[in-house]
Every structure is written in structure tokens, then in C-alpha cells.
Amino acid sequence: PTVKYIPRTPRPHRGQMDPAGPALDHPAADLLTEYATFGCPANTGNDWTIDELQAAIDVGPHVSAMVPEAMQQLQEEVAMKISNGQVKVFLWDDLKKNLPPKLKISRIAMIPHKSKPYRAILDLSYPIQFRDGTIAPVNETTTKTAPRGSMDQMGQALQRLIYAYATADEDKPIFAAKEDIKDGFWRLVAEEGAEWSFAY
């Protein structure tokens, strides 16, 4: 097949998303462009108080992140993400003096991974014990905006591929490719101010 080069149009955008070329013909192109330009919207509920934030700090990371090898890898990953513009590091003592309105702190965990010893994940579903109750986790208080059934569609991708192969013209070749962006999640930057809800 003939490949046509489509130049990118420089424009200001948040993060590292920059839909261009064939991606602009996708049904979700306008939405992707909006996310790339302004960031992904995230309404994570009421702001946390200083006492609630301190409770989250006191809980600390998941026990898996306290293994020396995991701690070393996390430090290296954070350094890399800082250089990529995907993470910023602040001291808690500095933040306490001027709290960002949307600041929420979740536990970081380090789980075994097939291509490296550990993979860092942010546990947004862990409820934090606070006084006589718990602080609802970020996942629980976040307003859901994805279309209904979107995750179900994700789980049916393999079935659609099999169907496409089974019904394809036997006299024509089938071209297929799989791309895996290891830091894809980190390229989806939240809209300005909302990134504070995903601190760890």
C-alpha cells in the first residue's frame, strides 16, 4: 500500500498526546484533540481537608513499594518521568503551606511485571481510615463520563479481530500490527488543576 506523509500542525497542547494523520479520521478525533489540547477532565469529588491529607500521608505506600529493590526502581522511574515532563515532585511540608484545591493522595504499589521486576501502579481504590470512618477513595468519588458499554467494547476487541480475519477475502493479504506504548497512561494528562487528584 502507498503511504502518504501527513505533516503535523504545531499547536499548544498538554502532555504528549498529539493526534495527527489517520488518527484525525477516527470517530473520536475531536475528543482526542480536545484532550490533547486541554487535558482530560476529571471531577474527583469534594476537596480533601488538611487532616484527611495528613491521614493519607500517614498510611504511606503499599507494602509492596517498601521492598528495597522496588524502592530503587520507583526512584528511577520517577526520575525518568520527571525528565519526560510527566511527573513533578513536591515536599509535603511545602504543600501544607499552600494546599492545591484538588489535592488527593493515593497509595503507590509496585507489582511484579513480565518485562521488568516491578511496575508502579497508583491505588485509587483504597479507602483510608480516618477518625471514626474512612475517606472515600478517588475511584469512588470520581464522576463517570465514559459512554455506557465502552469497557465492554474493549473486552470484545479480540472477537472483532477474529471475525474480521474469518470474513476477509482469502485472495488478499491481511496486514496487522500491535503497538504497545509502555507509558501510554502517563501521556493522558489531566486538565489543569485536576492533576493534583492523582498524587502519590
GROMACS .gro file of C-alpha atoms in nm:
model
  200
    1PRO     CA    1   0.000   0.000   0.000
    2THR     CA    2   0.105   0.359  -0.065
    3VAL     CA    3   0.196   0.552   0.249
    4LYS     CA    4   0.124   0.924   0.239
    5TYR     CA    5   0.312   1.153   0.478
    6ILE     CA    6   0.082   1.391   0.662
    7PRO     CA    7   0.274   1.666   0.844
    8ARG     CA    8   0.175   1.757   1.198
    9THR     CA    9   0.042   2.104   1.263
   10PRO     CA   10   0.223   2.262   1.559
   11ARG     CA   11  -0.016   2.380   1.831
   12PRO     CA   12  -0.007   2.417   2.207
   13HIS     CA   13  -0.124   2.111   2.397
   14ARG     CA   14  -0.096   1.948   2.738
   15GLY     CA   15   0.107   1.634   2.784
   16GLN     CA   16   0.231   1.421   2.496
   17MET     CA   17  -0.091   1.346   2.310
   18ASP     CA   18  -0.090   1.492   1.959
   19PRO     CA   19  -0.344   1.326   1.726
   20ALA     CA   20  -0.240   1.362   1.362
   21GLY     CA   21  -0.261   1.191   1.026
   22PRO     CA   22  -0.505   0.896   1.008
   23ALA     CA   23  -0.597   0.950   1.375
   24LEU     CA   24  -0.788   1.261   1.267
   25ASP     CA   25  -1.023   1.041   1.065
   26HIS     CA   26  -1.116   0.837   1.372
   27PRO     CA   27  -1.472   0.885   1.510
   28ALA     CA   28  -1.317   1.005   1.840
   29ALA     CA   29  -1.076   1.251   1.673
   30ASP     CA   30  -1.247   1.562   1.809
   31LEU     CA   31  -1.250   1.422   2.161
   32LEU     CA   32  -0.885   1.316   2.139
   33THR     CA   33  -0.788   1.659   2.011
   34GLU     CA   34  -0.975   1.823   2.297
   35TYR     CA   35  -0.796   1.601   2.549
   36ALA     CA   36  -0.460   1.675   2.386
   37THR     CA   37  -0.523   2.050   2.391
   38PHE     CA   38  -0.689   2.099   2.730
   39GLY     CA   39  -0.621   1.774   2.914
   40CYS     CA   40  -0.860   1.502   3.025
   41PRO     CA   41  -1.143   1.623   3.250
   42ALA     CA   42  -1.152   1.469   3.597
   43ASN     CA   43  -1.411   1.551   3.860
   44THR     CA   44  -1.296   1.357   4.168
   45GLY     CA   45  -1.545   1.497   4.418
   46ASN     CA   46  -1.505   1.717   4.723
   47ASP     CA   47  -1.167   1.861   4.815
   48TRP     CA   48  -0.984   1.687   5.100
   49THR     CA   49  -0.908   1.872   5.423
   50ILE     CA   50  -0.558   1.908   5.563
   51ASP     CA   51  -0.641   1.642   5.824
   52GLU     CA   52  -0.762   1.398   5.559
   53LEU     CA   53  -0.448   1.456   5.353
   54GLN     CA   54  -0.230   1.401   5.659
   55ALA     CA   55  -0.414   1.072   5.723
   56ALA     CA   56  -0.328   0.964   5.367
   57ILE     CA   57   0.036   1.061   5.421
   58ASP     CA   58   0.045   0.864   5.746
   59VAL     CA   59  -0.086   0.550   5.571
   60GLY     CA   60   0.207   0.564   5.331
   61PRO     CA   61   0.266   0.344   5.026
   62HIS     CA   62   0.157  -0.016   4.979
   63VAL     CA   63   0.385  -0.270   5.148
   64SER     CA   64   0.499  -0.386   4.802
   65ALA     CA   65   0.660  -0.046   4.745
   66MET     CA   66   0.871  -0.081   5.061
   67VAL     CA   67   1.084  -0.366   4.923
   68PRO     CA   68   1.436  -0.219   4.871
   69GLU     CA   69   1.455  -0.330   4.506
   70ALA     CA   70   1.109  -0.186   4.439
   71MET     CA   71   1.201   0.143   4.608
   72GLN     CA   72   1.511   0.171   4.389
   73GLN     CA   73   1.314   0.105   4.071
   74LEU     CA   74   1.045   0.355   4.173
   75GLN     CA   75   1.309   0.623   4.226
   76GLU     CA   76   1.449   0.552   3.879
   77GLU     CA   77   1.101   0.560   3.721
   78VAL     CA   78   1.015   0.889   3.890
   79ALA     CA   79   1.343   1.042   3.769
   80MET     CA   80   1.264   0.930   3.413
   81LYS     CA   81   0.907   1.066   3.432
   82ILE     CA   82   1.036   1.398   3.562
   83SER     CA   83   1.269   1.424   3.260
   84ASN     CA   84   0.972   1.341   3.032
   85GLY     CA   85   0.759   1.611   3.191
   86GLN     CA   86   0.510   1.353   3.322
   87VAL     CA   87   0.566   1.397   3.696
   88LYS     CA   88   0.652   1.676   3.939
   89VAL     CA   89   0.789   1.619   4.289
   90PHE     CA   90   0.694   1.837   4.587
   91LEU     CA   91   0.775   1.823   4.956
   92TRP     CA   92   0.474   1.766   5.181
   93ASP     CA   93   0.596   2.035   5.420
   94ASP     CA   94   0.588   2.284   5.132
   95LEU     CA   95   0.244   2.178   5.006
   96LYS     CA   96   0.091   2.213   5.354
   97LYS     CA   97   0.163   2.586   5.346
   98ASN     CA   98  -0.044   2.638   5.028
   99LEU     CA   99  -0.267   2.338   4.953
  100PRO     CA  100  -0.374   2.291   4.589
  101PRO     CA  101  -0.758   2.275   4.596
  102LYS     CA  102  -0.790   1.934   4.428
  103LEU     CA  103  -0.506   1.761   4.611
  104LYS     CA  104  -0.574   1.397   4.695
  105ILE     CA  105  -0.308   1.142   4.787
  106SER     CA  106  -0.333   0.773   4.697
  107ARG     CA  107  -0.105   0.480   4.775
  108ILE     CA  108   0.160   0.373   4.527
  109ALA     CA  109   0.218   0.000   4.482
  110MET     CA  110   0.488  -0.196   4.299
  111ILE     CA  111   0.365  -0.519   4.141
  112PRO     CA  112   0.567  -0.788   3.957
  113HIS     CA  113   0.589  -0.735   3.581
  114LYS     CA  114   0.680  -0.960   3.290
  115SER     CA  115   0.940  -0.730   3.129
  116LYS     CA  116   1.095  -0.582   3.446
  117PRO     CA  117   1.097  -0.668   3.816
  118TYR     CA  118   0.817  -0.429   3.912
  119ARG     CA  119   0.554  -0.197   3.767
  120ALA     CA  120   0.428   0.105   3.959
  121ILE     CA  121   0.052   0.147   3.994
  122LEU     CA  122  -0.150   0.411   4.174
  123ASP     CA  123  -0.409   0.252   4.403
  124LEU     CA  124  -0.707   0.484   4.354
  125SER     CA  125  -0.949   0.240   4.516
  126TYR     CA  126  -0.801   0.213   4.867
  127PRO     CA  127  -1.021   0.367   5.140
  128ILE     CA  128  -0.819   0.547   5.408
  129GLN     CA  129  -0.910   0.504   5.774
  130PHE     CA  130  -0.992   0.843   5.924
  131ARG     CA  131  -1.123   0.901   6.275
  132ASP     CA  132  -1.446   0.702   6.307
  133GLY     CA  133  -1.481   0.620   5.939
  134THR     CA  134  -1.297   0.621   5.609
  135ILE     CA  135  -1.206   0.867   5.335
  136ALA     CA  136  -1.370   0.755   5.012
  137PRO     CA  137  -1.103   0.671   4.752
  138VAL     CA  138  -1.063   0.871   4.432
  139ASN     CA  139  -1.220   0.598   4.216
  140GLU     CA  140  -1.534   0.601   4.428
  141THR     CA  141  -1.588   0.978   4.421
  142THR     CA  142  -1.498   1.037   4.056
  143THR     CA  143  -1.780   1.131   3.818
  144LYS     CA  144  -1.803   0.868   3.544
  145THR     CA  145  -1.821   1.024   3.195
  146ALA     CA  146  -1.734   0.734   2.962
  147PRO     CA  147  -2.021   0.613   2.741
  148ARG     CA  148  -2.200   0.310   2.880
  149GLY     CA  149  -2.060  -0.010   2.740
  150SER     CA  150  -1.722   0.141   2.646
  151MET     CA  151  -1.530  -0.100   2.869
  152ASP     CA  152  -1.741  -0.390   2.738
  153GLN     CA  153  -1.634  -0.297   2.385
  154MET     CA  154  -1.273  -0.303   2.497
  155GLY     CA  155  -1.314  -0.664   2.607
  156GLN     CA  156  -1.456  -0.765   2.268
  157ALA     CA  157  -1.164  -0.643   2.058
  158LEU     CA  158  -1.022  -0.993   2.008
  159GLN     CA  159  -1.359  -1.128   1.896
  160ARG     CA  160  -1.389  -0.850   1.639
  161LEU     CA  161  -1.040  -0.927   1.507
  162ILE     CA  162  -1.120  -1.297   1.471
  163TYR     CA  163  -1.441  -1.212   1.287
  164ALA     CA  164  -1.256  -0.974   1.055
  165TYR     CA  165  -0.998  -1.242   0.972
  166ALA     CA  166  -1.264  -1.511   0.921
  167THR     CA  167  -1.467  -1.297   0.680
  168ALA     CA  168  -1.175  -1.142   0.488
  169ASP     CA  169  -1.117  -1.209   0.120
  170GLU     CA  170  -0.897  -1.520   0.103
  171ASP     CA  171  -0.724  -1.388  -0.211
  172LYS     CA  172  -0.598  -1.070  -0.042
  173PRO     CA  173  -0.329  -1.037   0.227
  174ILE     CA  174  -0.417  -0.923   0.578
  175PHE     CA  175  -0.196  -0.660   0.737
  176ALA     CA  176  -0.199  -0.645   1.117
  177ALA     CA  177   0.012  -0.464   1.374
  178LYS     CA  178   0.013  -0.435   1.751
  179GLU     CA  179   0.165  -0.135   1.925
  180ASP     CA  180   0.218  -0.109   2.298
  181ILE     CA  181   0.312   0.228   2.446
  182LYS     CA  182   0.461   0.142   2.784
  183ASP     CA  183   0.387   0.486   2.929
  184GLY     CA  184   0.057   0.539   2.746
  185PHE     CA  185  -0.131   0.617   3.068
  186TRP     CA  186   0.119   0.889   3.154
  187ARG     CA  187   0.057   1.061   2.820
  188LEU     CA  188  -0.308   1.123   2.915
  189VAL     CA  189  -0.261   1.444   3.110
  190ALA     CA  190  -0.546   1.569   3.328
  191GLU     CA  191  -0.686   1.916   3.269
  192GLU     CA  192  -0.512   2.199   3.451
  193GLY     CA  193  -0.564   2.171   3.827
  194ALA     CA  194  -0.714   1.821   3.816
  195GLU     CA  195  -0.374   1.653   3.814
  196TRP     CA  196  -0.348   1.716   4.189
  197SER     CA  197  -0.615   1.450   4.244
  198PHE     CA  198  -0.367   1.181   4.136
  199ALA     CA  199  -0.079   1.248   4.373
  200TYR     CA  200   0.109   0.968   4.549
   0.00000   0.00000   0.00000
